Coordinates of C-alpha atoms in Angstrom, one line a residue:
M1 CA 0.0 0.0 0.0
A2 CA 1.3 3.4 -1.0
T3 CA 2.2 5.7 1.9
T4 CA 1.9 9.4 2.1
G5 CA 5.2 11.3 1.8
R6 CA 6.1 14.0 4.3
N7 CA 5.8 16.7 1.6
D8 CA 2.7 15.2 -0.1
P9 CA -0.8 16.7 0.3
C10 CA -2.3 15.3 3.5
H11 CA -4.8 12.5 2.9
C12 CA -7.4 14.3 5.1
A13 CA -7.9 16.8 2.3
S14 CA -7.0 19.8 4.6
G15 CA -4.9 21.3 1.8
K16 CA -1.8 21.2 4.1
K17 CA 1.3 19.1 3.6
Y18 CA 1.2 15.7 5.4
K19 CA 4.1 16.8 7.7
H20 CA 2.2 19.9 8.8
C21 CA -1.1 18.0 9.3
C22 CA -1.9 14.4 10.2
L23 CA 1.7 13.1 10.5
Q24 CA 1.9 14.7 14.0
L25 CA -1.4 13.2 15.0
E26 CA -0.4 9.7 13.9
E27 CA 3.0 10.0 15.7
S28 CA 1.3 11.1 19.0
R29 CA -1.4 8.4 18.9
P30 CA 0.6 5.7 20.8
K31 CA 1.2 8.3 23.6
L32 CA -2.5 9.0 23.9
V33 CA -3.3 5.2 24.0
D34 CA -0.7 4.8 26.8
T35 CA -2.2 7.8 28.6
L36 CA -5.7 6.2 28.5
K37 CA -4.4 3.0 30.0
V38 CA -3.4 4.6 33.2
A39 CA -6.3 7.1 33.5
D40 CA -8.1 5.5 36.4
S41 CA -9.0 8.2 38.8
L42 CA -10.9 11.4 38.1
R43 CA -7.6 13.4 38.5
D44 CA -5.9 11.0 36.1
R45 CA -8.6 11.6 33.5
N46 CA -8.4 15.3 33.9
H47 CA -4.6 15.1 33.4
A48 CA -5.1 12.8 30.4
L49 CA -7.4 15.3 28.8
L50 CA -4.8 18.0 29.1
I51 CA -2.2 15.8 27.5
A52 CA -4.6 15.0 24.6
L53 CA -5.3 18.7 24.1
N54 CA -1.6 19.5 23.8
E55 CA -0.8 16.6 21.6
I56 CA -3.8 17.0 19.2
F57 CA -4.0 20.8 18.9
R58 CA -0.4 21.7 19.8
L59 CA -1.3 24.3 22.4
D60 CA 2.4 25.3 22.8
Q61 CA 1.9 27.4 19.7
P62 CA 0.5 30.9 19.5
W63 CA -3.3 30.8 19.4
E64 CA -3.4 32.0 15.8
K65 CA -1.6 28.9 14.7
V66 CA -3.9 26.7 16.8
K67 CA -6.9 28.4 15.2
S68 CA -5.6 28.0 11.7
G69 CA -4.7 24.4 12.4
M70 CA -8.2 23.4 13.5
T71 CA -8.7 20.7 10.9
D72 CA -11.5 18.2 10.7
A73 CA -8.9 15.4 11.4
R74 CA -7.8 17.0 14.7
I75 CA -11.5 17.5 15.7
K76 CA -12.2 13.9 15.1
E77 CA -9.1 12.8 16.9
F78 CA -10.1 14.9 20.0
F79 CA -13.6 13.5 20.1
D80 CA -12.3 9.9 19.5
F81 CA -10.2 10.5 22.6
A82 CA -13.1 11.9 24.6
A83 CA -15.2 8.9 23.8
A84 CA -12.4 6.5 24.9
L85 CA -11.8 8.6 28.1
W86 CA -15.5 8.4 29.1
P87 CA -17.0 5.1 27.8
T88 CA -20.7 4.6 28.7
D89 CA -19.8 1.7 31.1
T90 CA -17.8 4.1 33.4
N91 CA -18.5 3.5 37.1
L92 CA -19.0 7.2 37.9
A93 CA -19.9 6.6 41.6
A94 CA -16.4 5.2 42.2
L95 CA -14.8 8.4 40.7
L96 CA -16.8 11.3 42.2
P97 CA -15.4 12.7 45.4
T98 CA -17.3 12.1 48.6
P99 CA -18.5 14.8 51.0
D100 CA -15.8 16.1 53.4
S101 CA -14.7 19.4 54.9
S102 CA -13.6 20.9 51.6
L103 CA -15.2 24.0 50.3
R104 CA -16.2 22.5 47.0
A105 CA -18.3 24.6 44.6
L106 CA -20.2 23.4 41.5
Y107 CA -20.5 26.0 38.8
L108 CA -24.0 26.2 37.3
G109 CA -23.5 29.3 35.1
E110 CA -22.9 30.0 31.4
Y111 CA -20.4 27.7 29.8
D112 CA -19.4 29.9 26.9
P113 CA -15.7 30.5 27.2
E114 CA -15.9 34.2 27.8
A115 CA -18.4 33.8 30.7
M116 CA -17.3 30.5 32.1
V117 CA -13.6 31.2 32.4
E118 CA -14.2 34.6 33.8
N119 CA -16.6 33.3 36.5
V120 CA -14.2 30.4 37.4
F121 CA -11.4 32.9 37.9
R122 CA -13.7 35.3 39.8
F123 CA -14.7 32.8 42.3
S124 CA -11.4 31.0 42.5
L125 CA -10.2 32.7 45.7
Y126 CA -13.5 32.0 47.5
A127 CA -13.6 28.2 47.2
D128 CA -11.1 25.3 47.8
E129 CA -12.1 23.5 44.6
I130 CA -14.4 24.4 41.7
I131 CA -16.3 21.6 39.9
L132 CA -17.2 22.0 36.3
I133 CA -19.2 19.7 34.0
N134 CA -17.2 18.6 31.0
P135 CA -17.7 21.4 28.4
F136 CA -17.5 18.9 25.5
D137 CA -20.2 16.5 24.5
N138 CA -19.6 12.8 24.9
P139 CA -19.7 11.3 21.4
N140 CA -20.8 8.0 22.9
C141 CA -24.2 9.6 23.6
L142 CA -24.8 11.4 20.3
A143 CA -26.6 10.1 17.3
D144 CA -24.5 9.8 14.1
K145 CA -26.4 12.8 12.6
Y146 CA -24.9 15.1 15.3
N147 CA -21.8 13.2 16.2
P148 CA -18.4 15.1 15.9
V149 CA -16.6 11.8 15.3
V150 CA -18.9 11.2 12.2
H151 CA -19.2 14.8 11.1
P152 CA -16.2 16.8 12.5
E153 CA -16.7 19.4 9.7
E154 CA -19.9 20.5 11.5
W155 CA -18.1 21.0 14.8
R156 CA -15.3 23.4 13.8
M157 CA -16.7 26.5 15.5
Q158 CA -17.8 24.6 18.6
T159 CA -14.5 22.8 19.0
L160 CA -12.6 26.0 18.7
R161 CA -14.6 27.4 21.7
I162 CA -14.0 24.2 23.7
V163 CA -10.3 24.1 23.1
Y164 CA -9.9 27.8 23.8
H165 CA -11.5 27.7 27.3
L166 CA -9.9 24.3 28.2
R167 CA -6.6 26.0 27.3
M168 CA -7.4 28.8 29.6
L169 CA -8.4 26.5 32.4
A170 CA -5.4 24.1 32.0
P171 CA -3.2 25.7 34.8
W172 CA -6.2 25.3 37.2
I173 CA -6.9 21.7 36.2
A174 CA -3.2 20.8 36.4
A175 CA -3.1 22.3 39.9
G176 CA -6.2 20.4 41.0
L177 CA -8.1 23.6 41.8
V178 CA -10.6 22.9 39.0
T179 CA -12.0 19.5 38.5
L180 CA -13.9 18.4 35.4
I181 CA -16.6 15.8 35.8
P182 CA -18.9 14.2 33.2
D183 CA -22.7 14.6 33.2
P184 CA -24.0 11.5 35.1
G185 CA -26.7 11.2 32.5
D186 CA -24.0 10.1 30.0
F187 CA -23.8 6.8 31.8
D188 CA -27.3 6.4 33.0
Y189 CA -30.1 7.2 30.5
A190 CA -32.8 6.4 33.0
L191 CA -31.4 9.0 35.4
R192 CA -31.2 11.6 32.6
T193 CA -34.8 11.1 31.5
K194 CA -36.1 11.2 35.1
T195 CA -34.3 14.5 35.9
W196 CA -35.4 16.0 32.6
A197 CA -39.0 15.0 33.4
M198 CA -38.7 16.6 36.9
G199 CA -37.2 19.7 35.4
T200 CA -39.9 20.0 32.7
E201 CA -42.6 19.9 35.4
R202 CA -40.9 22.4 37.6
I203 CA -40.0 24.9 34.8
K204 CA -43.7 25.3 33.9
K205 CA -44.1 27.3 37.1
N206 CA -40.9 29.3 36.5
P207 CA -40.4 29.7 32.7
V208 CA -37.4 31.3 31.0
T209 CA -38.2 35.0 30.2
R210 CA -37.2 37.0 27.2
E211 CA -35.0 39.1 29.5
D212 CA -33.1 35.9 30.6
V213 CA -32.2 35.3 27.0
E214 CA -31.3 39.0 26.3
I215 CA -28.7 39.0 29.0
S216 CA -27.1 35.7 28.2
S217 CA -24.0 35.3 26.1
A218 CA -25.9 33.3 23.5
K219 CA -27.2 36.5 22.0
N220 CA -23.7 37.9 21.7
R221 CA -22.4 34.7 20.2
A222 CA -25.1 34.9 17.5
M223 CA -24.1 38.5 16.7
D224 CA -20.4 37.5 16.5
Y225 CA -21.2 34.7 14.1
F226 CA -22.8 37.3 11.8
L227 CA -19.2 38.7 11.2
M228 CA -18.4 35.4 9.5
A229 CA -20.9 36.0 6.7
P230 CA -19.5 36.4 3.2
P231 CA -18.4 40.0 2.4
E232 CA -20.9 40.4 -0.4
Y233 CA -23.7 39.4 2.0
L234 CA -22.6 41.9 4.6
A235 CA -22.3 44.6 2.0
A236 CA -25.8 44.0 0.8
K237 CA -27.1 44.1 4.4
I238 CA -25.3 47.4 5.0
R239 CA -26.9 49.0 1.9
E240 CA -30.2 47.6 2.9
S241 CA -30.1 49.2 6.4
D242 CA -28.7 52.4 5.0
P243 CA -29.5 53.2 1.4
T244 CA -27.4 56.3 1.5
A245 CA -24.2 54.4 2.4
T246 CA -21.4 55.1 -0.1
A247 CA -19.0 52.5 -1.5
E248 CA -16.3 54.0 0.7
M249 CA -18.5 53.6 3.8
V250 CA -19.3 50.0 3.0
E251 CA -15.6 49.2 2.4
K252 CA -14.7 50.7 5.7
V253 CA -17.3 48.6 7.5
L254 CA -16.0 45.4 5.7
E255 CA -12.4 46.3 6.7
Y256 CA -13.5 46.6 10.3
V257 CA -15.4 43.2 10.2
A258 CA -12.3 41.6 8.7
F259 CA -10.2 43.1 11.5
R260 CA -12.6 41.9 14.2
K261 CA -12.7 38.4 12.8
K262 CA -8.9 38.1 12.5
N263 CA -8.4 39.3 16.1
D264 CA -11.3 37.4 17.7
P265 CA -9.8 34.1 19.2
L266 CA -13.2 32.4 18.9
L267 CA -13.9 33.1 15.3
L268 CA -12.5 30.9 12.6
D269 CA -10.7 32.4 9.6
Q270 CA -13.2 30.9 7.1
N271 CA -16.5 32.5 6.1
L272 CA -19.7 30.7 6.7
D273 CA -20.1 29.9 3.0
Q274 CA -16.8 28.1 3.0
M275 CA -17.9 25.5 5.5
P276 CA -20.9 23.2 6.2
G277 CA -23.6 24.2 8.6
Q278 CA -22.2 24.5 12.1
L279 CA -23.7 23.1 15.3
Q280 CA -23.9 25.5 18.2
V281 CA -24.2 24.3 21.7
Y282 CA -25.2 26.5 24.6
K283 CA -24.6 25.0 28.1
T284 CA -25.2 26.0 31.7
G285 CA -23.5 23.0 33.3
T286 CA -26.6 21.0 34.0
G287 CA -30.2 21.4 35.2
L288 CA -31.3 22.2 38.7
E289 CA -32.2 18.6 39.6
L290 CA -29.0 17.1 38.3
G291 CA -27.0 20.0 39.8
L292 CA -28.4 19.3 43.3
Y293 CA -27.9 15.6 42.7
L294 CA -24.2 16.2 42.2
C295 CA -24.0 18.7 45.1
Q296 CA -25.5 16.2 47.5
T297 CA -23.3 13.4 46.1
M298 CA -20.0 15.3 46.4
G299 CA -20.7 17.6 49.3
A300 CA -20.6 20.7 47.1
F301 CA -22.6 23.9 46.9
P302 CA -23.9 25.5 43.7
Y303 CA -22.8 28.9 42.5
T304 CA -24.0 30.8 39.5
N305 CA -24.0 34.1 37.6
I306 CA -27.3 33.5 35.9
P307 CA -30.4 35.3 37.5
F308 CA -32.7 32.6 36.1
R309 CA -30.7 29.8 37.7
W310 CA -30.6 31.7 40.9
R311 CA -34.4 32.0 40.9
E312 CA -34.6 28.3 40.3
L313 CA -32.3 27.6 43.3
M314 CA -34.4 29.9 45.5
T315 CA -37.5 27.8 44.7
A316 CA -35.6 24.8 45.9
G317 CA -34.8 26.3 49.3
D318 CA -36.9 25.9 52.4
Q319 CA -37.3 29.6 53.4
L320 CA -40.1 28.9 55.9
S321 CA -38.4 26.6 58.5
P322 CA -37.6 28.2 61.9
D323 CA -33.8 28.3 61.4
A324 CA -34.2 30.0 57.9
Q325 CA -34.9 33.3 59.6
V326 CA -32.0 32.8 62.0
W327 CA -29.5 33.2 59.2
S328 CA -31.2 36.2 57.6
P329 CA -29.0 38.9 59.3
L330 CA -25.9 37.1 58.1
T331 CA -27.1 36.8 54.5
K332 CA -28.1 40.4 54.5
A333 CA -24.7 41.4 55.8
F334 CA -23.1 39.5 52.9
G335 CA -25.4 41.2 50.4
N336 CA -24.5 44.7 51.7
L337 CA -20.8 44.3 51.1
D338 CA -18.9 45.0 47.9
F339 CA -16.6 42.1 47.1
K340 CA -13.7 42.0 44.7
F341 CA -13.1 39.4 42.0
L342 CA -10.3 38.7 39.6
D343 CA -11.2 39.7 36.1
N344 CA -9.3 39.6 32.8
V345 CA -6.1 38.2 34.4
D346 CA -3.6 35.7 33.2
P347 CA -4.7 32.2 34.3
N348 CA -1.2 31.5 35.8
F349 CA -1.5 34.7 37.9
A350 CA -4.8 33.4 39.4
V351 CA -3.2 30.0 40.2
T352 CA -0.2 31.7 41.8
M353 CA -2.5 33.8 44.0
R354 CA -4.2 30.5 45.2
K355 CA -0.9 28.7 45.8
E356 CA 0.3 31.7 47.8
G357 CA -2.7 31.3 50.1
R358 CA -4.4 34.6 49.2
L359 CA -7.9 34.9 50.9
E360 CA -7.2 31.7 52.9
S361 CA -8.6 33.3 56.1
F362 CA -11.9 34.1 54.3
R363 CA -12.1 30.6 52.8
S364 CA -11.5 29.2 56.3
Y365 CA -14.3 31.3 57.6
T366 CA -16.7 30.1 54.9
R367 CA -15.5 26.6 55.4
K368 CA -16.5 26.8 59.1
L369 CA -19.9 28.3 58.1
W370 CA -20.3 25.5 55.6
K371 CA -19.6 22.8 58.2
T372 CA -22.0 24.5 60.7
V373 CA -25.0 24.9 58.4
G374 CA -24.5 21.4 57.0
G375 CA -24.8 19.7 60.3
E376 CA -27.6 19.2 62.7
L377 CA -28.3 22.7 64.0
D378 CA -29.4 23.1 67.6
L379 CA -32.1 25.8 67.4
N380 CA -31.4 26.8 71.0
K381 CA -27.9 27.9 69.9
A382 CA -28.7 29.0 66.4
D383 CA -29.3 32.7 67.2
S384 CA -26.0 32.9 69.0
L385 CA -24.1 31.1 66.2
A386 CA -25.7 33.4 63.6
R387 CA -24.6 36.5 65.5
D388 CA -21.1 35.2 65.9
F389 CA -20.8 34.5 62.2
R390 CA -22.2 37.9 61.4
D391 CA -19.7 39.6 63.7
E392 CA -16.8 37.5 62.4
L393 CA -17.7 38.5 58.9
T394 CA -16.7 42.1 59.6
D395 CA -13.2 41.0 60.7
E396 CA -12.8 38.5 57.8
Y397 CA -14.0 41.1 55.3
A398 CA -11.3 43.5 56.5
K399 CA -8.7 40.8 56.2
A400 CA -9.9 40.1 52.7
Q401 CA -9.7 43.8 51.7
A402 CA -6.1 43.8 52.9
D403 CA -5.4 40.7 50.7
W404 CA -7.0 42.3 47.7
A405 CA -4.8 45.4 48.2
A406 CA -1.8 43.1 48.1
I407 CA -3.1 41.4 45.0
D408 CA -3.5 44.9 43.4
R409 CA 0.2 45.4 43.9
D410 CA 1.1 41.9 42.6
L411 CA -0.8 42.7 39.4
L412 CA 1.6 45.4 38.7
K413 CA 4.6 43.3 39.5
W414 CA 3.3 40.5 37.3
G415 CA 3.4 42.9 34.4
M416 CA -0.1 42.8 33.1
P417 CA -0.1 44.2 29.5
A418 CA -1.6 47.3 28.0
I419 CA -2.3 49.5 31.0
A420 CA -0.2 50.4 34.0
G421 CA -0.8 51.7 37.5
A422 CA -4.2 52.0 39.1
A423 CA -6.0 51.7 35.7
Q424 CA -4.5 48.3 35.1
A425 CA -5.7 47.1 38.5
A426 CA -9.2 48.4 37.7
V427 CA -9.5 46.3 34.5
S428 CA -8.1 43.2 36.3
M429 CA -10.7 43.4 39.1
A430 CA -14.4 43.3 39.1
T431 CA -16.6 44.6 42.0
G432 CA -19.9 43.0 42.8
H433 CA -22.0 41.2 45.4
Y434 CA -21.4 37.8 46.9
N435 CA -25.0 36.8 47.5
L436 CA -25.2 34.0 50.0
A437 CA -28.4 32.0 50.5
L438 CA -28.9 29.9 53.7
P439 CA -32.4 28.4 53.7
G440 CA -33.1 26.7 56.9
G441 CA -34.0 23.3 55.4
G442 CA -31.2 23.6 52.7
F443 CA -31.7 23.3 49.0
A444 CA -33.4 20.1 47.9
V445 CA -35.7 18.9 45.2
K446 CA -38.1 16.1 46.1
G447 CA -36.9 12.8 44.8
V448 CA -33.2 13.7 44.3
S449 CA -31.9 11.8 47.4
E450 CA -33.8 8.7 46.2
L451 CA -32.2 9.0 42.8
I452 CA -28.7 9.1 44.4
Q453 CA -29.5 5.9 46.4
S454 CA -31.0 4.1 43.5
H455 CA -28.7 5.2 40.6
L456 CA -25.4 5.7 42.3
K457 CA -26.0 3.3 45.1
R458 CA -24.0 5.6 47.4
K459 CA -24.5 5.7 51.1
E460 CA -22.3 8.8 51.7
F461 CA -24.1 11.8 50.5
R462 CA -25.7 15.0 51.9
K463 CA -29.5 14.9 52.4
K464 CA -29.6 18.6 51.5
T465 CA -27.3 21.3 50.1
P466 CA -26.9 23.9 52.9
L467 CA -26.0 27.0 50.9
S468 CA -25.7 28.6 47.5
V469 CA -24.0 31.6 46.0
F470 CA -25.0 34.1 43.3
I471 CA -22.3 36.4 41.9
D472 CA -23.9 39.6 40.9
L473 CA -21.2 41.8 39.3
E474 CA -21.2 45.5 38.8
K475 CA -18.0 46.2 36.9
K476 CA -16.3 49.4 37.8
R477 CA -13.8 50.5 35.2

């Protein structure tokens, strides 16, 4: 059988030479096979994923080269690896962490790279570990019609987004501060259908509003994709919207669109007419039922940046029990404070801040609160405990402010690009509210505990999720 020469056109029809395309994939395949053989634990599988990303997409290159090298062959290779990493017979119960004293947070916000990475970084100094649902779809669970292994050419734009934000999260995953887990429904179809049915019934009482869609990143993504339309189509639309537009005006707009597309890390170089129809996937981690299922299983608490998801969580909290009112002064005290969050910073800088123990005192305070509200609370002592936590919050907040002042100084030492001095610190920080909810009976959806027992067959799990957090940002530039 004839073999492809190094300088021959690649057999995948990418138009590149074989040595610049699939040769590297084929040479790295034995390493990926060996990586899969030892990927037993959840940490091992996260590590294996990072190795695969680097080997397949060559993430050591500038992003422009990664973007231009996003071939269908690489996309298929990645999803083949994902399918092998998470086969449908995986014993997920044996891999998920069990409840302990860790301050473990499950992110149930927007999974678009821009929003997700920002909100992971923003909350990174306020939790011990952040749990994320895998941002990529498991090919084992997709019909051929939508499967990236079968039709990688339809997953170019989606894969670019997945690789971009996994590349951003890589330092956190490598350090064990962010843990990726699969959707339990990928391995248990009955669980998936049950939680979907529960959610369908619940959402009838709390439907998604037009405003919820307007403020989501899905709308912005659709607008950005418009930039990938063919120039002649864009020119026609410009003239249609403004019949007085001159040829020079149209040309300037097209030049600006070309500039935007070239410099946007999440837009491919091709125009939409140069590729097949593209699948677009909008994720928010998982639904409320499965989110609480995971929180109770792992001893985690949910946090989100989506008002709609926050409203859902509030409906799952028992606000009427006697001890619910006990914690009200503390939750109000949290809501009245302005908190700082990392924003637009280098991922390695954020990891360094964690490794250096920044905000550890505040995490310790929250950890103690987490342990207290998660246990059996003596109502006779509840008032006193709540007052103590409220008073202690004042001291811990002052310590946190001092920590943030030190982080401001470190931002300058780190050499953040573009802007210097106080202005740089301003764009690297976001100010907002750390809204804490502590319903007396915790957050729970009827039937979730029974699902854990019957589907995961796990004895160690929380009967309720004691608290939840909503990050409501008000950026101050």
